[in-house]
mmCIF file of C-alpha atoms (C1' of nucleotides) in Angstrom:
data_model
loop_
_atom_site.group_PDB
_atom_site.id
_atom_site.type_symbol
_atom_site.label_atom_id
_atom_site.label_comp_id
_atom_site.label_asym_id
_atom_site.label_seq_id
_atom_site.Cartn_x
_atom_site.Cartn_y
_atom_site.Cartn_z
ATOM 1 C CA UNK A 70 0.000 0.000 0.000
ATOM 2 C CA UNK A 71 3.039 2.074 0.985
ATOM 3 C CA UNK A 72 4.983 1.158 -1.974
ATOM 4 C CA UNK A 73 3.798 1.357 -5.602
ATOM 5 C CA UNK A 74 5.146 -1.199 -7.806
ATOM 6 C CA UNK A 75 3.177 -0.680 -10.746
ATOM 7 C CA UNK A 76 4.481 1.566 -13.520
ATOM 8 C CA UNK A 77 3.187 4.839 -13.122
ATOM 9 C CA UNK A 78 -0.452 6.641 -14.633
ATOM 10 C CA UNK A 79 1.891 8.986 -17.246
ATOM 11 C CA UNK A 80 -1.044 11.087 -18.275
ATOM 12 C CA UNK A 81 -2.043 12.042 -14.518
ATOM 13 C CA UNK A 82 1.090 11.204 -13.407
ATOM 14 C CA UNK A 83 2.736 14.535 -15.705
ATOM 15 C CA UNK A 84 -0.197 16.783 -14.436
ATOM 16 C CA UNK A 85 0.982 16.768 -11.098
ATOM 17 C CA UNK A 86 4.433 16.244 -11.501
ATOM 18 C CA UNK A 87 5.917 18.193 -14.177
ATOM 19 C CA UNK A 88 4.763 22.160 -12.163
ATOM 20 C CA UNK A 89 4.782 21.459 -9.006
ATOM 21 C CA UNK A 90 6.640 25.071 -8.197
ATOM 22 C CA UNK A 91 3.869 26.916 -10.656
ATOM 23 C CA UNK A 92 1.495 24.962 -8.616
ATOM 24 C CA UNK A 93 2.513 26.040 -5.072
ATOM 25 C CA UNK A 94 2.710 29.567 -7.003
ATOM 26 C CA UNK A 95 -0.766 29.284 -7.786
ATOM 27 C CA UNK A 96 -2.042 28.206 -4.564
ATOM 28 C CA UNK A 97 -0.135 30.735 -2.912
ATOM 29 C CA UNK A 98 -1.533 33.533 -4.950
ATOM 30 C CA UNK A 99 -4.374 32.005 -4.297
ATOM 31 C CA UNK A 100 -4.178 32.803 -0.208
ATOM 32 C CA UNK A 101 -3.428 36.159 -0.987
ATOM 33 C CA UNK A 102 -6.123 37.321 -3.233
ATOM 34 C CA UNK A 103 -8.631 35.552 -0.249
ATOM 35 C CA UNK A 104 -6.785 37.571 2.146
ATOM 36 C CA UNK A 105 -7.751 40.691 0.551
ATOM 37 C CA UNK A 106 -11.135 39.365 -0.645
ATOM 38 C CA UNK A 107 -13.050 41.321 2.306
ATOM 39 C CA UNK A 108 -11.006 44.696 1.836
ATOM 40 C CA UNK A 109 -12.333 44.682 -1.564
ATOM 41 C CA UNK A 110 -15.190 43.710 -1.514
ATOM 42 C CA UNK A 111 -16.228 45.863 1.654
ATOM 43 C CA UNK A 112 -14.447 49.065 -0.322
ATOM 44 C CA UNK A 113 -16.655 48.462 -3.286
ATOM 45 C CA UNK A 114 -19.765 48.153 -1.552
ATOM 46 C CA UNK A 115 -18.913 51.224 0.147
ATOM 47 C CA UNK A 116 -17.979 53.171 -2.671
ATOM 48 C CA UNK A 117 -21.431 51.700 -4.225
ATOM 49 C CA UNK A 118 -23.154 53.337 -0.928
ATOM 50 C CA UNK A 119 -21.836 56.552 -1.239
ATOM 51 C CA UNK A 120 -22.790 56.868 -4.985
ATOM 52 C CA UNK A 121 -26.149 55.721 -4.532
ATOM 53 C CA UNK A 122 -27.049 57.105 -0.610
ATOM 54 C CA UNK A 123 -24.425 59.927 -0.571
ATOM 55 C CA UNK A 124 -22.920 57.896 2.426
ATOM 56 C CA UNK A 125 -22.270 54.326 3.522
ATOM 57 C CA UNK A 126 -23.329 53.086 6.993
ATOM 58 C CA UNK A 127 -22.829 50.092 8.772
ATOM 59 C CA UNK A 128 -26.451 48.638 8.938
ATOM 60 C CA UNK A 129 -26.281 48.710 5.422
ATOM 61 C CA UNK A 130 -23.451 46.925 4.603
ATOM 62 C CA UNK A 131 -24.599 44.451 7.090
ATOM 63 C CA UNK A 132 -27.630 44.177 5.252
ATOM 64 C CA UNK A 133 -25.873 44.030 1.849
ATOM 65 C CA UNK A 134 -23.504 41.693 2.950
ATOM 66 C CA UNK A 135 -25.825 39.128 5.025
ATOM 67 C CA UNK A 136 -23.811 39.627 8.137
ATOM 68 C CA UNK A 137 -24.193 40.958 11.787
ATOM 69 C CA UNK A 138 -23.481 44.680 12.075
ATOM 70 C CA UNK A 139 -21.055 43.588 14.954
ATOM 71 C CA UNK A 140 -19.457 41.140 12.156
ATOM 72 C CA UNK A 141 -19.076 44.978 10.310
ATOM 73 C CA UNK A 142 -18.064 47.310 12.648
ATOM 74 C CA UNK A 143 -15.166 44.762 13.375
ATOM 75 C CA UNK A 144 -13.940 44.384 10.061
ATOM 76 C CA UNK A 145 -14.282 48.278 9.417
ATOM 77 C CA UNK A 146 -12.079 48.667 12.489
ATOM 78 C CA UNK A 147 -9.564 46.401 10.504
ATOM 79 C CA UNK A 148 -9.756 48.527 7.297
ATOM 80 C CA UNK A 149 -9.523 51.349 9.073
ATOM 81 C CA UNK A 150 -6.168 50.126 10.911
ATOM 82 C CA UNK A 151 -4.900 49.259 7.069
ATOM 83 C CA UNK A 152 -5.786 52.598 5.465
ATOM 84 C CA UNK A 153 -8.706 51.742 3.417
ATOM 85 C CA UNK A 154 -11.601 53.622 5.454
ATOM 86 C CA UNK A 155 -12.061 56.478 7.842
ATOM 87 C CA UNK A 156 -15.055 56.549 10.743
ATOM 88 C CA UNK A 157 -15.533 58.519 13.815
ATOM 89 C CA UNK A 158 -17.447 56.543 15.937
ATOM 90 C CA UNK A 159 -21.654 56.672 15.317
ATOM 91 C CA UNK A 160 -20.217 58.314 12.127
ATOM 92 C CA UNK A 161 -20.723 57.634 8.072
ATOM 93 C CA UNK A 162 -17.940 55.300 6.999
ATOM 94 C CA UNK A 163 -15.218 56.941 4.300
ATOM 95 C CA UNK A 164 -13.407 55.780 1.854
ATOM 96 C CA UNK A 165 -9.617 57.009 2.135
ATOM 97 C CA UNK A 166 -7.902 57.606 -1.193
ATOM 98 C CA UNK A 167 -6.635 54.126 -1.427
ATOM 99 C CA UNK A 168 -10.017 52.473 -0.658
ATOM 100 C CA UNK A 169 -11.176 54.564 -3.531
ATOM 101 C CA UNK A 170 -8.875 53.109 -5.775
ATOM 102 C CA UNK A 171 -9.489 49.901 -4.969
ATOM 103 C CA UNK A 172 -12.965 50.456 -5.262
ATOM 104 C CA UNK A 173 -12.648 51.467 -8.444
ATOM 105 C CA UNK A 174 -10.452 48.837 -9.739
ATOM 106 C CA UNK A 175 -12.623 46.163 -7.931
ATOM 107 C CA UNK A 176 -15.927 47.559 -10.152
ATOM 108 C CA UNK A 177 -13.494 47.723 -13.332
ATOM 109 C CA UNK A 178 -13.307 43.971 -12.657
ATOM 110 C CA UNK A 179 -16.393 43.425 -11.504
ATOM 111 C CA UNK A 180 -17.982 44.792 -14.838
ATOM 112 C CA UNK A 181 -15.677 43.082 -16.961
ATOM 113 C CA UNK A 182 -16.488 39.417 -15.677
ATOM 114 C CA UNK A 183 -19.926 40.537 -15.488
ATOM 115 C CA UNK A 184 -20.539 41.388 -18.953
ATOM 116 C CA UNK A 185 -18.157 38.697 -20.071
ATOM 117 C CA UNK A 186 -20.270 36.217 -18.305
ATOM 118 C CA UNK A 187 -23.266 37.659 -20.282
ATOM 119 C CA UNK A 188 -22.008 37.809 -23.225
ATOM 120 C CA UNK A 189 -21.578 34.652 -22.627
ATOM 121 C CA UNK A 190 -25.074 33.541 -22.416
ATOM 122 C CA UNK A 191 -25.168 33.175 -18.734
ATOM 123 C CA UNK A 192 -28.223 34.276 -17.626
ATOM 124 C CA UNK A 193 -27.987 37.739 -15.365
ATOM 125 C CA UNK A 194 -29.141 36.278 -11.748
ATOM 126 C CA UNK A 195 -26.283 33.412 -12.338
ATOM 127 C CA UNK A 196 -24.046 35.955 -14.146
ATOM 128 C CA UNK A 197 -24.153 38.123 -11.117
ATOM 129 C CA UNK A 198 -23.352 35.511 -8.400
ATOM 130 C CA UNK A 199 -20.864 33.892 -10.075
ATOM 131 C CA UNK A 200 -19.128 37.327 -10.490
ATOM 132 C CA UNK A 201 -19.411 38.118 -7.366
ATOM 133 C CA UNK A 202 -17.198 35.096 -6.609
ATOM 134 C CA UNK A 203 -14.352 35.060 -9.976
ATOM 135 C CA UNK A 204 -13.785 38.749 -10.122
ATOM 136 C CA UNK A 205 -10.798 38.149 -7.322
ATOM 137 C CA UNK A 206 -9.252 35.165 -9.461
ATOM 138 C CA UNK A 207 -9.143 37.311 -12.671
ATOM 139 C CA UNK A 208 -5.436 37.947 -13.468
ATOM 140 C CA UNK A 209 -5.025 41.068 -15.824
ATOM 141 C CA UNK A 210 -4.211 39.100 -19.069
ATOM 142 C CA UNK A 211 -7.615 37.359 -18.046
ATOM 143 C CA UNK A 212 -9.387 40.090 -17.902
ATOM 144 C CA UNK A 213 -8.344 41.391 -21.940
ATOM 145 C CA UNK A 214 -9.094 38.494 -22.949
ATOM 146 C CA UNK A 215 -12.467 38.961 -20.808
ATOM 147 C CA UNK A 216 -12.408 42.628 -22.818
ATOM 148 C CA UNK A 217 -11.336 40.709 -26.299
ATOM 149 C CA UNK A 218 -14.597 38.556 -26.053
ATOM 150 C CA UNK A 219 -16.798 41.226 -24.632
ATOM 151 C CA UNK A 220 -16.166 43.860 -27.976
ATOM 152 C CA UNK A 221 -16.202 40.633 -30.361
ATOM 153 C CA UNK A 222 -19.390 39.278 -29.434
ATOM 154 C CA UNK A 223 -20.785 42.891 -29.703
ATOM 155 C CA UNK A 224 -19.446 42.968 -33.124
ATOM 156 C CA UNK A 225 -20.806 39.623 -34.780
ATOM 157 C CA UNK A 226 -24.168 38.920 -32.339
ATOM 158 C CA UNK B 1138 -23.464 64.715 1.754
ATOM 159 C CA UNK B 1139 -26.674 62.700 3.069
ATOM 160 C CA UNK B 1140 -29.075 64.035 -0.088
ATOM 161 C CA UNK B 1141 -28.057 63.413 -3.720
ATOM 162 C CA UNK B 1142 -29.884 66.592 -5.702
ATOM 163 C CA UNK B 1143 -28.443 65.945 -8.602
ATOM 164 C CA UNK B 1144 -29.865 63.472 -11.014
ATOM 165 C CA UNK B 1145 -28.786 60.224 -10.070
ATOM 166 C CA UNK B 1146 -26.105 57.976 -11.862
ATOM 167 C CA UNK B 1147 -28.741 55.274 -13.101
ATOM 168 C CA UNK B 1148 -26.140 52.404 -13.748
ATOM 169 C CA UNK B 1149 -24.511 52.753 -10.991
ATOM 170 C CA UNK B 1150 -27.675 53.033 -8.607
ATOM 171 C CA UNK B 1151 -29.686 50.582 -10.620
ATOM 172 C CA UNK B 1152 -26.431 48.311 -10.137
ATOM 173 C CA UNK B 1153 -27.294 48.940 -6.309
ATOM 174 C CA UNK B 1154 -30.448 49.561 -5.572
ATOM 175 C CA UNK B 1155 -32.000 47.356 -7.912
ATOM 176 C CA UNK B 1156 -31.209 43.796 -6.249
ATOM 177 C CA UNK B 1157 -30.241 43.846 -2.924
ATOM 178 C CA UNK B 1158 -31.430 40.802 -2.092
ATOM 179 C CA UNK B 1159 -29.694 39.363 -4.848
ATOM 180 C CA UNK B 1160 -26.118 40.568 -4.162
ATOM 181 C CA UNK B 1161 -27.047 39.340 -0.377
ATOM 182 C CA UNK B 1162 -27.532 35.930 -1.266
ATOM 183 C CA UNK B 1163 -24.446 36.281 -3.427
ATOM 184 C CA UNK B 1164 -22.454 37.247 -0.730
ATOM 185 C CA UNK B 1165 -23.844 34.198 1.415
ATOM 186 C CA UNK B 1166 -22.974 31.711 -1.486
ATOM 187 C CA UNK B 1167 -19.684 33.363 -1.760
ATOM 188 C CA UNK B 1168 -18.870 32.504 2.102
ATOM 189 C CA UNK B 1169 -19.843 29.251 1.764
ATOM 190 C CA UNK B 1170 -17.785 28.261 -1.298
ATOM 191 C CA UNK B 1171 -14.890 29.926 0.795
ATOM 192 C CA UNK B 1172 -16.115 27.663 3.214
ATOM 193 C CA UNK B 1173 -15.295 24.632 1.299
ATOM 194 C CA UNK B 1174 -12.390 26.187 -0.846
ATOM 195 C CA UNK B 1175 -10.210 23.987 1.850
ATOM 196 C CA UNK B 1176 -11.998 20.497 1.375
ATOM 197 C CA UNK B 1177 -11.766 21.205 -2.338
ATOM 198 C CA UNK B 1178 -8.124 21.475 -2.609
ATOM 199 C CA UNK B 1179 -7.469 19.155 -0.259
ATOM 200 C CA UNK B 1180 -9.467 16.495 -2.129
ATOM 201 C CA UNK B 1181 -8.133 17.169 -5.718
ATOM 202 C CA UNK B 1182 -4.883 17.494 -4.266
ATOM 203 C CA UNK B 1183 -4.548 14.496 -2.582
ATOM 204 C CA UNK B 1184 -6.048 12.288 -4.832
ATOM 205 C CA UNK B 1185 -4.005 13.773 -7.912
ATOM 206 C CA UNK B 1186 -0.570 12.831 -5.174
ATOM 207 C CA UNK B 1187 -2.634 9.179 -4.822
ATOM 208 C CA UNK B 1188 -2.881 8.905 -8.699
ATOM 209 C CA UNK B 1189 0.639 9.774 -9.474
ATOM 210 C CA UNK B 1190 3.155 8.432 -6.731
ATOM 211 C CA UNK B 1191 0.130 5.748 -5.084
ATOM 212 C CA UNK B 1192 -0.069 7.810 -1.791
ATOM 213 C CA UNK B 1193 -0.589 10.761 -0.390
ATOM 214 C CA UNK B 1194 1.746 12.145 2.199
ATOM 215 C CA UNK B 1195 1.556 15.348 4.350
ATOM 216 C CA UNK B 1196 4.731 16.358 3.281
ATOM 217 C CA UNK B 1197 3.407 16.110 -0.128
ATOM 218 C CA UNK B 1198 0.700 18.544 0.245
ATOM 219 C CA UNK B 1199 3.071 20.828 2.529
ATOM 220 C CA UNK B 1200 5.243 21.422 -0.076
ATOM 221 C CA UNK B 1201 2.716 21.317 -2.985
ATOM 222 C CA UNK B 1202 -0.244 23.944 -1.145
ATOM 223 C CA UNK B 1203 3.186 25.942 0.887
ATOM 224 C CA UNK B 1204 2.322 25.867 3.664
ATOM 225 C CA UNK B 1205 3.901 24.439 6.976
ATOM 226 C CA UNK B 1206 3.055 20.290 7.996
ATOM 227 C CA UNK B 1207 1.731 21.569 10.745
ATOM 228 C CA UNK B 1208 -0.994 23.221 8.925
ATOM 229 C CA UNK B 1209 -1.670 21.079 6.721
ATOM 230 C CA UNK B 1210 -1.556 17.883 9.761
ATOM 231 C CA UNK B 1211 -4.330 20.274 11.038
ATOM 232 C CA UNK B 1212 -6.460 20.638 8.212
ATOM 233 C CA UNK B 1213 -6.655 16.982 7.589
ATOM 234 C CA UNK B 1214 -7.777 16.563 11.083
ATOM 235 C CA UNK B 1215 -10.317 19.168 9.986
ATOM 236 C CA UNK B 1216 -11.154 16.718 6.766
ATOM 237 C CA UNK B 1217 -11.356 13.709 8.780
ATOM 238 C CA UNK B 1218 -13.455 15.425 10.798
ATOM 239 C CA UNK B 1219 -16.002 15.928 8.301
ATOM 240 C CA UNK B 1220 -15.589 12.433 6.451
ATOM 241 C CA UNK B 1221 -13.455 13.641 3.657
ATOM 242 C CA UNK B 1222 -10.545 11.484 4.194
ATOM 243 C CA UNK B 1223 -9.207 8.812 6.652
ATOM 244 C CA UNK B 1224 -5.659 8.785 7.968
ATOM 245 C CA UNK B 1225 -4.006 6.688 10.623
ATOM 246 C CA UNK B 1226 -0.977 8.290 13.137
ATOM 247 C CA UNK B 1227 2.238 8.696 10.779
ATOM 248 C CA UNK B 1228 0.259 6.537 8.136
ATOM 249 C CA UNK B 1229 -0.308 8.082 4.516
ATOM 250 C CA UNK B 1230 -3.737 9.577 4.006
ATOM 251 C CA UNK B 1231 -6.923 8.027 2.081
ATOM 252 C CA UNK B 1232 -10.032 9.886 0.664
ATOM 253 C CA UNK B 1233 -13.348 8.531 1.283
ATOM 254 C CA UNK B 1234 -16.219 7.749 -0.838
ATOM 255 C CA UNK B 1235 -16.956 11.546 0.082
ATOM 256 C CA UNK B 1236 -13.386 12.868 -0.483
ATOM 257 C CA UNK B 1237 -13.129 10.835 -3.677
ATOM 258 C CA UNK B 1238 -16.367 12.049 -5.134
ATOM 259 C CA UNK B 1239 -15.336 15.650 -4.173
ATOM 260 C CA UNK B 1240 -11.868 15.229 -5.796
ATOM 261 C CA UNK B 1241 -13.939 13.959 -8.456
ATOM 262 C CA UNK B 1242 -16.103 16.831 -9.151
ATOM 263 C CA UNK B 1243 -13.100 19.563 -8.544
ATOM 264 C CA UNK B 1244 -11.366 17.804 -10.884
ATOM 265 C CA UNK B 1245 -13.966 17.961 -13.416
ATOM 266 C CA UNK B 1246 -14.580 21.960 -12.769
ATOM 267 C CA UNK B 1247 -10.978 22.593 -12.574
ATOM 268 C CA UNK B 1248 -10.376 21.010 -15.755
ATOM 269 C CA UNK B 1249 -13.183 22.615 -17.954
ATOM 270 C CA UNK B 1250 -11.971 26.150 -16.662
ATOM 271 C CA UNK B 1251 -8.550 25.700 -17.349
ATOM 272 C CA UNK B 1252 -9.253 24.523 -20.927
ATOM 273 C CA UNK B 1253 -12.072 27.165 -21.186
ATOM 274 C CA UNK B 1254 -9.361 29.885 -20.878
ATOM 275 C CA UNK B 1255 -6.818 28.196 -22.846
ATOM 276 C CA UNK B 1256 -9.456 28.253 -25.609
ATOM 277 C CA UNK B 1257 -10.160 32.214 -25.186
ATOM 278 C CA UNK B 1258 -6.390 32.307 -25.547
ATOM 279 C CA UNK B 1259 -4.689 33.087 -22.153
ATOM 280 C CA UNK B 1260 -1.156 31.748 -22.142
ATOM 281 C CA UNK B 1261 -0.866 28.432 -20.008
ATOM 282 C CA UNK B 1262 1.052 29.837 -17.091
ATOM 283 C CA UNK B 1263 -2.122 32.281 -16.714
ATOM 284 C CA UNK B 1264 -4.333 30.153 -17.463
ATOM 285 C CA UNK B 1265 -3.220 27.872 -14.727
ATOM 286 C CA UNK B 1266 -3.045 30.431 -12.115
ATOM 287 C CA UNK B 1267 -6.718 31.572 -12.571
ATOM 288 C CA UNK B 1268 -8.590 27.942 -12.845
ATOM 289 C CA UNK B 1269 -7.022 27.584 -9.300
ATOM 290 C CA UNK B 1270 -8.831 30.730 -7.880
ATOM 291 C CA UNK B 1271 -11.965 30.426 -10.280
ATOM 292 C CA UNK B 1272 -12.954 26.943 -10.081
ATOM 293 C CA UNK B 1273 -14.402 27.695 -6.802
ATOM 294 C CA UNK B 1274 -16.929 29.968 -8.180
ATOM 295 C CA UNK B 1275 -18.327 28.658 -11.091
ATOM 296 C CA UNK B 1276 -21.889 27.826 -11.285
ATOM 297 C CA UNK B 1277 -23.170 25.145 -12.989
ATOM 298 C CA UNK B 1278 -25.163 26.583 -15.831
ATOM 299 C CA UNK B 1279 -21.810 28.650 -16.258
ATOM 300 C CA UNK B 1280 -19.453 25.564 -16.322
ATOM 301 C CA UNK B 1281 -22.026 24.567 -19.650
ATOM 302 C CA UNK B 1282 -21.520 27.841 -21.538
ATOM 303 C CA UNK B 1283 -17.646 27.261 -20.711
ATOM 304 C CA UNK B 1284 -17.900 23.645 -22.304
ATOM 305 C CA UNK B 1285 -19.852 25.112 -25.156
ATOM 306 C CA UNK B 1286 -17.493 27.781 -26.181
ATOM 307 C CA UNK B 1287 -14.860 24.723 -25.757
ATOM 308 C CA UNK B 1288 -16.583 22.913 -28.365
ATOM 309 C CA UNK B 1289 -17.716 25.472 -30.600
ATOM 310 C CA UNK B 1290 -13.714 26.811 -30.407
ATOM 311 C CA UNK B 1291 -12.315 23.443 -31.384
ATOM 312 C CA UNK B 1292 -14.760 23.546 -34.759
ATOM 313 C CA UNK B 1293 -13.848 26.569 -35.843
ATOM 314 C CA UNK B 1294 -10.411 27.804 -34.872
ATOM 315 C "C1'" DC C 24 21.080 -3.520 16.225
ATOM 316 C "C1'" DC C 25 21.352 1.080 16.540
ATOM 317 C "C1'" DT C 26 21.726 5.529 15.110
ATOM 318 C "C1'" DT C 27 20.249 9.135 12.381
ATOM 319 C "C1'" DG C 28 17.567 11.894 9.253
ATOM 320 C "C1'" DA C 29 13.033 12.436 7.429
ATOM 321 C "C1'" DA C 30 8.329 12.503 8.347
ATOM 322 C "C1'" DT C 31 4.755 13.227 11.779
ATOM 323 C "C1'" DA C 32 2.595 14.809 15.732
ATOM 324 C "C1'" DT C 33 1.683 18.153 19.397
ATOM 325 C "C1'" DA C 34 1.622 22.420 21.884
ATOM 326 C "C1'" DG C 35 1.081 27.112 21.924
ATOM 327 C "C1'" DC C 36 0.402 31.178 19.536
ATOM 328 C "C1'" DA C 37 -1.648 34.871 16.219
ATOM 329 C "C1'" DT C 38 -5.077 36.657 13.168
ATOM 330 C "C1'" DA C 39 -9.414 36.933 10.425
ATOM 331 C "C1'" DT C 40 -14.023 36.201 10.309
ATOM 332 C "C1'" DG C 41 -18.146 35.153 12.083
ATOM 333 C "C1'" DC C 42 -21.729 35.115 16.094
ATOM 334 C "C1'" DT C 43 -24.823 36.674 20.380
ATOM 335 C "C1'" DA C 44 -25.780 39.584 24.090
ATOM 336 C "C1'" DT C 45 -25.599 43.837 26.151
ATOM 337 C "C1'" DG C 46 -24.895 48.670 26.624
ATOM 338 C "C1'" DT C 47 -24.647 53.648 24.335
ATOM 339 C "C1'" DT C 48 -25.544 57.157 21.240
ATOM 340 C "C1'" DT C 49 -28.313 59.328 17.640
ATOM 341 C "C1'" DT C 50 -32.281 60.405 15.428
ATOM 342 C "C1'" DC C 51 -36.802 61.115 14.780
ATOM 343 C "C1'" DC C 52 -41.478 61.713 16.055
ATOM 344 C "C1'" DT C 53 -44.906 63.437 19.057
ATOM 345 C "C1'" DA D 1094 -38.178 68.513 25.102
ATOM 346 C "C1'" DG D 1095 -38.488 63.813 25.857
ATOM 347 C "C1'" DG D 1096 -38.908 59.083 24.905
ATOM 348 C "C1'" DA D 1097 -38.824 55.209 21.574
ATOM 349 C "C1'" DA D 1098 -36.560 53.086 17.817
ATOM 350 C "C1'" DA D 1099 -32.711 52.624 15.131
ATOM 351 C "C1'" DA D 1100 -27.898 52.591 14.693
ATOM 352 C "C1'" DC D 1101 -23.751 51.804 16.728
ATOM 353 C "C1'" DA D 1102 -20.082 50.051 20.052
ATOM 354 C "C1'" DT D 1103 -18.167 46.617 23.041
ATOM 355 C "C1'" DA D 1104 -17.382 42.295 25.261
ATOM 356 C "C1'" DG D 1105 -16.923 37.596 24.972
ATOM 357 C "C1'" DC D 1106 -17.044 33.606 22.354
ATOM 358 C "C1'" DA D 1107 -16.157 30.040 18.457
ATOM 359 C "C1'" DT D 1108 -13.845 28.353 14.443
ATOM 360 C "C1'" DA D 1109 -10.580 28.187 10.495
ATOM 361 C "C1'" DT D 1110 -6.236 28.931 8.932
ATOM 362 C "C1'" DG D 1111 -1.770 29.968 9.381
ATOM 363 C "C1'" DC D 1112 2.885 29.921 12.078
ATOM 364 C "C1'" DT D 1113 7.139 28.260 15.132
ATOM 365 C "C1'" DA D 1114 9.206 25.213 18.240
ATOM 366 C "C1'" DT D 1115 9.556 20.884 20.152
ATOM 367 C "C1'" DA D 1116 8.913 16.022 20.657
ATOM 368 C "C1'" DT D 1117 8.001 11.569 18.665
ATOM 369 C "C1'" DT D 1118 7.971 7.763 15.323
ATOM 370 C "C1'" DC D 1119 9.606 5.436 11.226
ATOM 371 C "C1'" DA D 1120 12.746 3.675 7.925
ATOM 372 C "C1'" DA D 1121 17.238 3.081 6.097
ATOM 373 C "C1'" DG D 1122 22.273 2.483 6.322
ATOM 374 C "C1'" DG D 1123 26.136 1.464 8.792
#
DNA sequence: CCTTGAATATAGCATATGCTATGTTTTCCT
DNA sequence: AGGAAAACATAGCATATGCTATATTCAAGG
């Protein structure tokens, strides 16, 4: 059980074997775009807030994100300590300059997937949600490609 | 700063304020799959290692996921746990019906997105990288336009 | 056999993300 | 103005995921 003395499955066998250091990149990356998941998303629902209430409070994120305010006022607190917010307690939550940018760059991405996804065919409930999800996967090259499709398909429909 | 006067932005705001509910329960499937990101990996992981060398070792995964044993001794605990794999004290590790059908199934997503975005062109290294984060957070109905444009691609190139 | 290096396990720690329960502060209506 | 409701803050908890440092077990070579 310990020792295989079979000749090796080549075809499976090369899938794992032959990148195992661009595989550990991968995953790695991986971590780190999760890690920064939450800034992003909370800075482009934010942003989102401001644009469409002229300010962004905590009950509403909560209620965007399907969370317990507590659940937000924490993780503000953390965005705040890394630059991406300002409050004053009982206050309206603000973006700083860099959690505008990533805002923006976040809804860059998130409307590229989305109306990649679309003009895919996906339907726009499933479109949305799965968005929601890929936009932090979605290297740059990815995303022309994403751009490519998008300005293609509006050519020949 | 509380009252917008001016006529509103109506893609932005309809992008908010039409479908709150919506993003909500986007948000909530989004935790989840995060949720299960862990299993996932795990599961392909180990039974790509099982496929290729005839076991799976923690040292394996260590070095493949980089991460510390430790961490990864943990998270199997964590999979064991849940009946996603068995594993004896300094023994290799085994899926179970439950891990295999998972590694299964990631396998299958993992593999359509990766040759879904070789097909729209991205460079393998890419590619690669991407399917890792993405495979999460594909729906199905979006795997099947990703298998369509696979087949439609290979007809006409 | 016995030692030694590799693999594993364990303990203890840190952080992020979530929760509930309980107080405080604002806000808004009468 | 004053009180009720809404929003917010805080405390305390749980879990997942990571780490380092230390001990233990296994397997292989002398």
């Amino acid at each position: 059980m310990t020792e295989e003395t079979e000749a090796p499955v080549v075809g499976l066998l090369s899938c794992v074997v032959d990148e195992p250091e661009s595989q550990t990149r991968a995953f790695e990356q991986q971590r780190r775009q999760r890690d920064s998941m939450m800034a992003q998303d909370y800075c482009e629902l934010i942003a989102d807030l401001i644009d469409a209430q002229g300010e962004a409070r905590a009950v509403d994120i909560s209620r965007r994100l399907g969370v317990a305010h507590a659940t937000v006022v924490n993780t503000i607190g953390r965005l705040q300590r890394d630059g991406y917010v300002l409050q004053q307690p009982y206050r309206s939550i603000f973006l700083t300059e860099a959690g505008r940018a990533l805002a923006l760059e976040c809804r860059r991405r998130h409307q590229i997937v989305l109306r990649f996804l679309e003009a895919l065919g996906i339907d726009p409930e499933t479109a949305r949600a799965d968005a929601e999800g890929m936009e932090h996967h979605v290297s740059e090259p990815t995303l022309a490609a994403f751009e490519r499709f998008i300005a293609e398909r509006k050519d020949s429909p």
